[in-house]
CSV table of C-alpha atoms in Angstrom, one decimal:
chain,number,residue,atom,x,y,z
A,1450,UNK,CA,113.8,25.2,-36.7
A,1451,UNK,CA,110.3,23.8,-36.9
A,1452,UNK,CA,109.2,26.1,-34.2
A,1453,UNK,CA,110.7,29.2,-35.9
A,1454,UNK,CA,109.0,28.2,-39.2
A,1455,UNK,CA,105.7,27.8,-37.4
A,1456,UNK,CA,106.0,31.3,-35.8
A,1457,UNK,CA,106.8,32.8,-39.2
A,1458,UNK,CA,103.7,31.2,-40.8
A,1459,UNK,CA,101.6,32.4,-37.9
A,1460,UNK,CA,102.9,36.0,-38.2
A,1461,UNK,CA,102.3,35.9,-42.0
A,1462,UNK,CA,98.7,34.8,-41.4
A,1463,UNK,CA,98.0,37.4,-38.8
A,1464,UNK,CA,99.4,40.1,-41.1
A,1465,UNK,CA,97.1,38.9,-43.9
A,1466,UNK,CA,94.2,38.9,-41.6
A,1467,UNK,CA,95.0,42.5,-40.5
A,1468,UNK,CA,95.1,43.7,-44.1
A,1469,UNK,CA,91.9,41.8,-44.9
A,1470,UNK,CA,90.2,43.4,-41.9
A,1471,UNK,CA,91.3,46.9,-42.9
A,1472,UNK,CA,89.9,46.4,-46.3
A,1473,UNK,CA,86.6,45.2,-44.9
A,1474,UNK,CA,86.4,48.2,-42.6
A,1475,UNK,CA,87.3,50.6,-45.5
A,1476,UNK,CA,84.4,49.0,-47.5
A,1477,UNK,CA,82.0,49.4,-44.7
A,1478,UNK,CA,82.9,53.0,-44.3
A,1479,UNK,CA,82.3,53.9,-48.0
A,1480,UNK,CA,79.2,55.1,-49.8
A,1481,UNK,CA,79.4,52.3,-52.3
A,1482,UNK,CA,76.4,50.1,-51.8
A,1483,UNK,CA,77.3,47.5,-54.5
A,1484,UNK,CA,78.6,44.8,-52.2
A,1485,UNK,CA,79.0,43.7,-48.6
A,1486,UNK,CA,76.3,43.4,-45.9
A,1487,UNK,CA,76.1,47.0,-44.8
A,1488,UNK,CA,77.6,50.4,-45.3
A,1489,UNK,CA,77.7,53.7,-43.6
A,1490,UNK,CA,77.4,57.0,-45.5
A,1491,UNK,CA,79.0,60.3,-44.5
A,1492,UNK,CA,75.9,61.2,-42.5
A,1493,UNK,CA,76.2,58.1,-40.4
A,1494,UNK,CA,73.2,56.4,-41.8
A,1495,UNK,CA,73.6,52.6,-42.2
A,1496,UNK,CA,72.4,51.0,-45.5
A,1497,UNK,CA,71.9,47.4,-46.4
A,1498,UNK,CA,74.3,47.2,-49.3
A,1499,UNK,CA,72.8,44.0,-50.6
A,1500,UNK,CA,69.4,45.5,-51.1
A,1501,UNK,CA,70.0,49.3,-50.7
A,1502,UNK,CA,67.7,49.4,-47.6
A,1503,UNK,CA,68.5,52.3,-45.3
A,1504,UNK,CA,68.5,50.8,-41.8
A,1505,UNK,CA,69.6,54.1,-40.1
A,1506,UNK,CA,69.3,53.6,-36.4
A,1507,UNK,CA,66.6,50.9,-36.5
A,1508,UNK,CA,67.0,48.4,-33.7
A,1509,UNK,CA,65.1,45.9,-31.6
A,1510,UNK,CA,61.5,44.8,-32.1
A,1511,UNK,CA,58.7,46.8,-33.8
A,1512,UNK,CA,55.1,45.7,-33.3
A,1513,UNK,CA,52.5,46.6,-35.9
A,1514,UNK,CA,49.0,45.2,-36.7
A,1515,UNK,CA,45.9,45.7,-38.8
A,1516,UNK,CA,44.7,45.1,-42.3
A,1517,UNK,CA,44.8,41.5,-43.6
A,1518,UNK,CA,44.5,42.9,-47.1
A,1519,UNK,CA,48.2,43.8,-47.1
A,1520,UNK,CA,49.3,40.7,-45.3
A,1521,UNK,CA,51.0,39.1,-48.4
A,1522,UNK,CA,52.7,42.4,-49.2
A,1523,UNK,CA,53.8,42.9,-45.6
A,1524,UNK,CA,55.2,39.3,-45.4
A,1525,UNK,CA,57.5,40.1,-48.4
A,1526,UNK,CA,58.5,43.5,-47.0
A,1527,UNK,CA,59.3,42.2,-43.5
A,1528,UNK,CA,61.4,39.3,-45.0
A,1529,UNK,CA,63.3,41.6,-47.3
A,1530,UNK,CA,63.8,44.3,-44.6
A,1531,UNK,CA,65.0,42.0,-41.9
A,1532,UNK,CA,67.4,40.3,-44.3
A,1533,UNK,CA,68.9,43.7,-44.9
A,1534,UNK,CA,68.8,45.1,-41.4
A,1535,UNK,CA,70.2,42.5,-39.1
A,1536,UNK,CA,69.1,42.7,-35.4
A,1537,UNK,CA,65.8,44.3,-36.2
A,1538,UNK,CA,62.5,42.4,-35.8
A,1539,UNK,CA,59.3,43.6,-37.5
A,1540,UNK,CA,56.3,41.8,-36.1
A,1541,UNK,CA,53.1,42.6,-38.1
A,1542,UNK,CA,49.9,40.9,-36.8
A,1543,UNK,CA,47.5,40.5,-39.7
A,1544,UNK,CA,44.0,40.9,-38.1
A,1545,UNK,CA,41.7,43.6,-39.5
A,1546,UNK,CA,41.7,47.4,-40.1
A,1547,UNK,CA,39.5,47.9,-37.2
A,1548,UNK,CA,41.7,46.0,-34.8
A,1549,UNK,CA,44.8,47.7,-36.1
A,1550,UNK,CA,43.4,51.2,-35.4
A,1551,UNK,CA,42.3,50.1,-31.9
A,1552,UNK,CA,45.8,48.8,-31.2
A,1553,UNK,CA,47.4,52.0,-32.6
A,1554,UNK,CA,45.2,54.3,-30.4
A,1555,UNK,CA,45.9,52.1,-27.4
A,1556,UNK,CA,49.7,52.7,-28.0
A,1557,UNK,CA,50.5,49.0,-28.3
A,1558,UNK,CA,51.9,49.2,-31.9
A,1559,UNK,CA,54.3,51.5,-33.7
A,1560,UNK,CA,52.1,51.8,-36.7
A,1561,UNK,CA,48.8,50.2,-38.0
A,1562,UNK,CA,47.6,49.0,-41.4
A,1563,UNK,CA,44.1,50.1,-42.4
A,1564,UNK,CA,42.2,49.8,-45.7
A,1565,UNK,CA,40.2,52.9,-44.8
A,1566,UNK,CA,41.4,56.3,-43.7
A,1567,UNK,CA,41.0,57.3,-40.1
A,1568,UNK,CA,37.6,58.7,-39.1
A,1569,UNK,CA,37.5,62.1,-37.2
A,1570,UNK,CA,36.9,60.4,-33.9
A,1571,UNK,CA,39.8,58.0,-34.5
A,1572,UNK,CA,42.1,61.0,-35.2
A,1573,UNK,CA,40.9,62.6,-32.0
A,1574,UNK,CA,41.7,59.4,-30.0
A,1575,UNK,CA,45.1,59.2,-31.6
A,1576,UNK,CA,46.1,62.5,-30.0
A,1577,UNK,CA,46.3,60.8,-26.7
A,1578,UNK,CA,49.0,58.5,-28.0
A,1579,UNK,CA,50.7,61.0,-30.4
A,1580,UNK,CA,51.4,63.4,-27.6
A,1581,UNK,CA,52.4,66.3,-29.8
A,1582,UNK,CA,50.6,65.4,-32.9
A,1583,UNK,CA,48.0,62.9,-34.3
A,1584,UNK,CA,47.6,59.8,-36.4
A,1585,UNK,CA,48.0,60.3,-40.2
A,1586,UNK,CA,47.2,58.1,-43.2
A,1587,UNK,CA,50.1,57.1,-45.5
A,1588,UNK,CA,48.9,55.3,-48.6
A,1589,UNK,CA,51.3,52.4,-49.1
A,1590,UNK,CA,49.5,49.5,-50.8
A,1591,UNK,CA,47.0,49.6,-53.7
A,1592,UNK,CA,45.2,46.8,-55.5
A,1593,UNK,CA,42.0,45.3,-56.7
A,1594,UNK,CA,39.4,43.8,-54.5
A,1595,UNK,CA,38.8,40.6,-56.5
A,1596,UNK,CA,35.4,39.0,-56.6
A,1597,UNK,CA,36.3,35.3,-56.4
A,1598,UNK,CA,33.9,32.6,-57.4
A,1599,UNK,CA,33.7,28.8,-57.5
A,1600,UNK,CA,31.2,27.3,-59.9
A,1601,UNK,CA,31.9,23.9,-61.3
A,1602,UNK,CA,31.9,24.0,-65.1
A,1603,UNK,CA,32.2,27.8,-65.3
A,1604,UNK,CA,35.7,29.3,-65.6
A,1605,UNK,CA,34.8,32.8,-66.8
A,1606,UNK,CA,32.1,35.1,-65.4
A,1607,UNK,CA,31.1,38.8,-65.9
A,1608,UNK,CA,29.0,40.8,-63.5
A,1609,UNK,CA,28.1,44.4,-63.1
A,1610,UNK,CA,27.5,46.6,-60.0
A,1611,UNK,CA,23.7,46.1,-59.7
A,1612,UNK,CA,24.0,42.4,-60.1
A,1613,UNK,CA,26.8,42.2,-57.5
A,1614,UNK,CA,24.7,44.3,-55.1
A,1615,UNK,CA,21.7,42.0,-55.5
A,1616,UNK,CA,23.9,38.9,-55.0
A,1617,UNK,CA,25.5,40.1,-51.8
A,1618,UNK,CA,22.2,41.4,-50.6
A,1619,UNK,CA,20.6,38.0,-51.1
A,1620,UNK,CA,18.2,39.3,-53.8
A,1621,UNK,CA,19.7,37.0,-56.5
A,1622,UNK,CA,19.8,33.5,-55.2
A,1623,UNK,CA,20.5,31.2,-58.1
A,1624,UNK,CA,23.5,31.2,-60.5
A,1625,UNK,CA,21.2,30.9,-63.5
A,1626,UNK,CA,19.3,34.0,-62.6
A,1627,UNK,CA,18.3,36.0,-65.7
A,1628,UNK,CA,20.4,39.0,-64.6
A,1629,UNK,CA,23.5,36.9,-64.5
A,1630,UNK,CA,22.6,35.0,-67.7
A,1631,UNK,CA,22.2,38.3,-69.6
A,1632,UNK,CA,25.8,39.3,-68.8
A,1633,UNK,CA,27.2,35.9,-69.7
A,1634,UNK,CA,25.7,35.0,-73.1
A,1635,UNK,CA,26.5,31.4,-74.0
A,1636,UNK,CA,27.6,30.3,-70.6
A,1637,UNK,CA,26.1,27.2,-69.1
A,1638,UNK,CA,25.0,28.5,-65.7
A,1639,UNK,CA,23.7,25.9,-63.3
A,1640,UNK,CA,20.5,26.3,-61.2
A,1641,UNK,CA,22.7,26.1,-58.2
A,1642,UNK,CA,22.2,28.2,-55.0
A,1643,UNK,CA,24.6,31.1,-54.6
A,1644,UNK,CA,26.6,31.0,-51.3
A,1645,UNK,CA,27.9,34.4,-50.7
A,1646,UNK,CA,30.7,34.9,-48.1
A,1647,UNK,CA,31.7,38.1,-46.3
A,1648,UNK,CA,34.1,39.2,-43.6
A,1649,UNK,CA,33.1,38.4,-40.0
A,1650,UNK,CA,35.0,41.2,-38.4
A,1651,UNK,CA,35.3,45.0,-39.1
A,1652,UNK,CA,37.2,45.3,-42.3
A,1653,UNK,CA,38.4,48.0,-44.6
A,1654,UNK,CA,38.0,45.6,-47.5
A,1655,UNK,CA,34.3,45.4,-46.7
A,1656,UNK,CA,34.0,49.1,-46.5
A,1657,UNK,CA,35.7,49.7,-49.8
A,1658,UNK,CA,33.4,47.1,-51.5
A,1659,UNK,CA,30.5,49.0,-49.9
A,1660,UNK,CA,31.8,52.3,-51.3
A,1661,UNK,CA,31.9,50.8,-54.8
A,1662,UNK,CA,28.4,49.3,-54.6
A,1663,UNK,CA,26.9,52.5,-53.0
A,1664,UNK,CA,28.5,54.7,-55.7
A,1665,UNK,CA,27.7,52.5,-58.7
A,1666,UNK,CA,24.4,50.7,-57.7
A,1667,UNK,CA,22.7,53.1,-55.3
A,1668,UNK,CA,19.2,51.7,-56.2
A,1669,UNK,CA,20.3,48.2,-55.3
A,1670,UNK,CA,22.7,48.8,-52.4
A,1671,UNK,CA,21.1,50.9,-49.7
A,1672,UNK,CA,23.7,50.4,-47.0
A,1673,UNK,CA,26.2,53.0,-45.7
A,1674,UNK,CA,29.8,51.9,-46.4
A,1675,UNK,CA,31.0,50.7,-43.1
A,1676,UNK,CA,33.7,48.3,-41.9
A,1677,UNK,CA,31.0,45.9,-40.5
A,1678,UNK,CA,29.2,43.8,-43.1
A,1679,UNK,CA,25.7,45.4,-43.4
A,1680,UNK,CA,23.5,43.1,-45.4
A,1681,UNK,CA,21.5,40.2,-44.0
A,1682,UNK,CA,22.2,36.6,-44.9
A,1683,UNK,CA,25.3,35.2,-46.4
A,1684,UNK,CA,28.0,33.4,-44.5
A,1685,UNK,CA,30.9,35.0,-42.6
A,1686,UNK,CA,34.6,34.1,-42.5
A,1687,UNK,CA,37.5,35.6,-40.7
A,1688,UNK,CA,39.9,37.7,-42.6
A,1689,UNK,CA,40.5,37.8,-46.4
A,1690,UNK,CA,42.3,34.4,-46.0
A,1691,UNK,CA,39.2,32.9,-44.4
A,1692,UNK,CA,36.8,34.2,-47.1
A,1693,UNK,CA,39.2,33.0,-49.9
A,1694,UNK,CA,39.5,29.5,-48.2
A,1695,UNK,CA,35.7,29.2,-48.2
A,1696,UNK,CA,35.3,30.2,-51.8
A,1697,UNK,CA,38.1,27.8,-52.8
A,1698,UNK,CA,36.3,24.9,-51.0
A,1699,UNK,CA,32.6,25.5,-51.7
A,1700,UNK,CA,31.0,24.9,-55.1
A,1701,UNK,CA,28.5,27.7,-55.9
A,1702,UNK,CA,30.3,30.3,-53.7
A,1703,UNK,CA,31.3,33.9,-54.2
A,1704,UNK,CA,33.3,36.3,-52.0
A,1705,UNK,CA,35.6,39.3,-52.0
A,1706,UNK,CA,39.3,39.5,-51.1
A,1707,UNK,CA,42.5,41.0,-52.4
A,1708,UNK,CA,43.8,39.6,-55.7
A,1709,UNK,CA,46.8,38.1,-54.1
A,1710,UNK,CA,44.6,35.6,-52.3
A,1711,UNK,CA,42.9,34.6,-55.6
A,1712,UNK,CA,46.3,34.3,-57.4
A,1713,UNK,CA,48.0,32.2,-54.7
A,1714,UNK,CA,45.0,29.8,-54.5
A,1715,UNK,CA,44.1,29.7,-58.2
A,1716,UNK,CA,40.6,31.1,-57.5
A,1717,UNK,CA,38.6,32.3,-60.5
A,1718,UNK,CA,37.7,36.0,-60.4
A,1719,UNK,CA,34.8,38.0,-61.9
A,1720,UNK,CA,35.3,40.4,-64.8
A,1721,UNK,CA,33.5,43.7,-64.1
A,1722,UNK,CA,31.2,45.3,-66.6
A,1723,UNK,CA,31.7,49.1,-65.9
A,1724,UNK,CA,29.9,50.3,-69.0
A,1725,UNK,CA,33.1,50.6,-71.0
A,1726,UNK,CA,33.8,48.8,-74.3
A,1727,UNK,CA,34.7,45.5,-72.6
A,1728,UNK,CA,34.5,43.9,-69.1
A,1729,UNK,CA,37.6,44.6,-67.0
A,1730,UNK,CA,39.7,41.9,-65.3
A,1731,UNK,CA,41.0,42.1,-61.8
A,1732,UNK,CA,44.7,42.8,-62.2
A,1733,UNK,CA,47.4,44.9,-60.7
A,1734,UNK,CA,47.8,46.9,-63.9
A,1735,UNK,CA,44.0,47.5,-64.3
A,1736,UNK,CA,43.7,48.6,-60.6
A,1737,UNK,CA,46.6,51.0,-61.1
A,1738,UNK,CA,44.7,52.7,-63.8
A,1739,UNK,CA,41.9,53.4,-61.4
A,1740,UNK,CA,44.1,54.4,-58.5
A,1741,UNK,CA,46.1,56.8,-60.7
A,1742,UNK,CA,43.0,59.0,-60.8
A,1743,UNK,CA,42.9,59.3,-57.0
A,1744,UNK,CA,43.1,62.7,-55.4
A,1745,UNK,CA,44.6,63.6,-52.0
A,1746,UNK,CA,41.8,64.7,-49.7
A,1747,UNK,CA,43.8,64.8,-46.4
A,1748,UNK,CA,45.1,68.0,-45.0
A,1749,UNK,CA,48.5,68.8,-43.6
A,1750,UNK,CA,50.6,65.7,-43.5
A,1751,UNK,CA,47.6,63.4,-43.8
A,1752,UNK,CA,47.5,61.8,-47.3
A,1753,UNK,CA,44.1,60.1,-47.3
A,1754,UNK,CA,42.9,59.6,-50.9
A,1755,UNK,CA,39.6,60.0,-52.7
A,1756,UNK,CA,39.1,57.1,-55.0
A,1757,UNK,CA,36.8,57.2,-58.0
A,1758,UNK,CA,34.7,54.0,-57.9
A,1759,UNK,CA,32.5,55.0,-60.8
A,1760,UNK,CA,35.3,55.2,-63.4
A,1761,UNK,CA,34.5,53.9,-66.8
A,1762,UNK,CA,38.0,54.5,-68.2
A,1763,UNK,CA,39.1,51.8,-70.5
A,1764,UNK,CA,40.9,49.0,-68.7
A,1765,UNK,CA,40.4,50.6,-65.3
A,1766,UNK,CA,39.3,48.0,-62.7
A,1767,UNK,CA,36.9,50.0,-60.3
A,1768,UNK,CA,36.8,47.8,-57.2
A,1769,UNK,CA,40.0,49.0,-55.6
A,1770,UNK,CA,41.4,49.7,-52.2
A,1771,UNK,CA,44.3,51.6,-50.8
A,1772,UNK,CA,45.8,50.4,-47.6
A,1773,UNK,CA,47.3,53.1,-45.3
A,1774,UNK,CA,50.0,52.8,-42.8
A,1775,UNK,CA,48.9,54.9,-39.8
A,1776,UNK,CA,51.6,56.6,-37.8
A,1777,UNK,CA,52.0,59.7,-35.6
A,1778,UNK,CA,53.1,62.8,-37.5
A,1779,UNK,CA,54.8,63.8,-34.3
A,1780,UNK,CA,55.0,62.4,-30.8
A,1781,UNK,CA,56.1,59.0,-31.8
A,1782,UNK,CA,57.8,56.9,-29.1
A,1783,UNK,CA,61.5,57.6,-29.1
A,1784,UNK,CA,62.4,53.9,-28.8
A,1785,UNK,CA,60.6,52.9,-32.0
A,1786,UNK,CA,60.7,56.1,-34.1
A,1787,UNK,CA,63.9,55.3,-36.0
A,1788,UNK,CA,62.6,51.8,-36.8
A,1789,UNK,CA,59.2,53.0,-37.9
A,1790,UNK,CA,60.8,55.6,-40.3
A,1791,UNK,CA,63.3,53.2,-41.6
A,1792,UNK,CA,60.8,50.4,-42.3
A,1793,UNK,CA,58.2,52.7,-43.9
A,1794,UNK,CA,60.8,54.4,-45.9
A,1795,UNK,CA,61.7,51.0,-47.3
A,1796,UNK,CA,58.0,50.0,-48.1
A,1797,UNK,CA,57.6,53.3,-49.9
A,1798,UNK,CA,60.9,52.9,-51.8
A,1799,UNK,CA,61.1,51.9,-55.5
A,1800,UNK,CA,62.4,48.5,-54.3
A,1801,UNK,CA,59.5,48.0,-51.8
A,1802,UNK,CA,56.9,49.1,-54.3
A,1803,UNK,CA,58.2,46.9,-57.0
A,1804,UNK,CA,57.4,43.9,-54.8
A,1805,UNK,CA,53.7,44.8,-54.8
A,1806,UNK,CA,53.2,44.1,-58.5
A,1807,UNK,CA,54.9,40.8,-58.2
A,1808,UNK,CA,52.5,39.9,-55.3
A,1809,UNK,CA,49.3,40.9,-57.1
A,1810,UNK,CA,49.0,44.4,-55.7
A,1811,UNK,CA,49.3,47.8,-57.3
A,1812,UNK,CA,52.1,50.3,-56.5
A,1813,UNK,CA,51.0,53.7,-55.2
A,1814,UNK,CA,51.1,56.3,-58.1
A,1815,UNK,CA,54.5,58.0,-58.4
A,1816,UNK,CA,53.3,61.5,-57.6
A,1817,UNK,CA,51.4,60.4,-54.5
A,1818,UNK,CA,54.3,58.2,-53.4
A,1819,UNK,CA,56.7,61.1,-53.6
A,1820,UNK,CA,54.6,62.9,-51.0
A,1821,UNK,CA,54.5,59.7,-48.8
A,1822,UNK,CA,58.3,59.6,-48.7
A,1823,UNK,CA,58.5,63.3,-47.8
A,1824,UNK,CA,56.1,62.8,-45.0
A,1825,UNK,CA,57.9,59.7,-43.6
A,1826,UNK,CA,61.1,61.6,-43.5
A,1827,UNK,CA,59.4,64.3,-41.4
A,1828,UNK,CA,58.0,62.0,-38.8
A,1829,UNK,CA,59.2,62.9,-35.3
């Protein structure tokens, strides 16, 4: 009797398990993304139901590298994406824009991050890797280049373009210089030497700061906007993280890096006098106001932007950058194409872009981002 009762219980349990499994399979086959770990639509595309990430046929490992400016955003994206798309590994090496482009044109990464659009010679080199196409620029991350400073006893500081140019060119050497004092009436500025830090490696952040200074202070900044730091003097540090770390530690220091580095380390940032009614703070919202005026200058599927560094619009923070993800428009490697498209589709999605504001970046303007999504869908 005991054996018969045990068998009946086992049969009941197996029957319940079968029903439960059928229900699970039915849920996985539906288009409802409100629950569960994944779902498959009628077209066969797989979607992370928990976060609405379209995993499609993404699989295996995807290598990418480049801009350290977008590192904090990329860390969030990768974590979110990999949580939604099990079995996929995104490995982004935060180095510099220059190193990212080199890696892309050597064919060692699926895409690269760069704070500056591809140069004509870099596009030409990309055609060797993108067998039937070329590398294109997909604007993905916007944000302010914060001018961080560390000056004991001074929590608020305003500077304008000519003064910044002279500081980074070594022409203004003391914090109590009359040019700084004039912009900061009432501030107790010490007669302390200024220690200016810049990037040691080729950097799109450096180039974007150079574009701002060249456009707004041409009489004081005579250098061509290049990825390599052009001015004599100053002290070098590796990556945005390295520059931020030095400014955090050294009293009397000033440097440039993305706002997320300042926010995460509680580094004071400079307000910029643009000639408007009031100095403008470095913030995601204020950077968005400047980036919103950008125009697409790329042709075909290339979406490189033309930023207006000279804007005097109220509340628009002018020292901005846009980080591009660089990918082949066609001729991508078959083994990584699906993963590249799936991951970039997520970073350009409403969900992915929302993470930018929370991390101190600025989302790409809606009109431009719509074209980014169309282009990602067409990658082949």
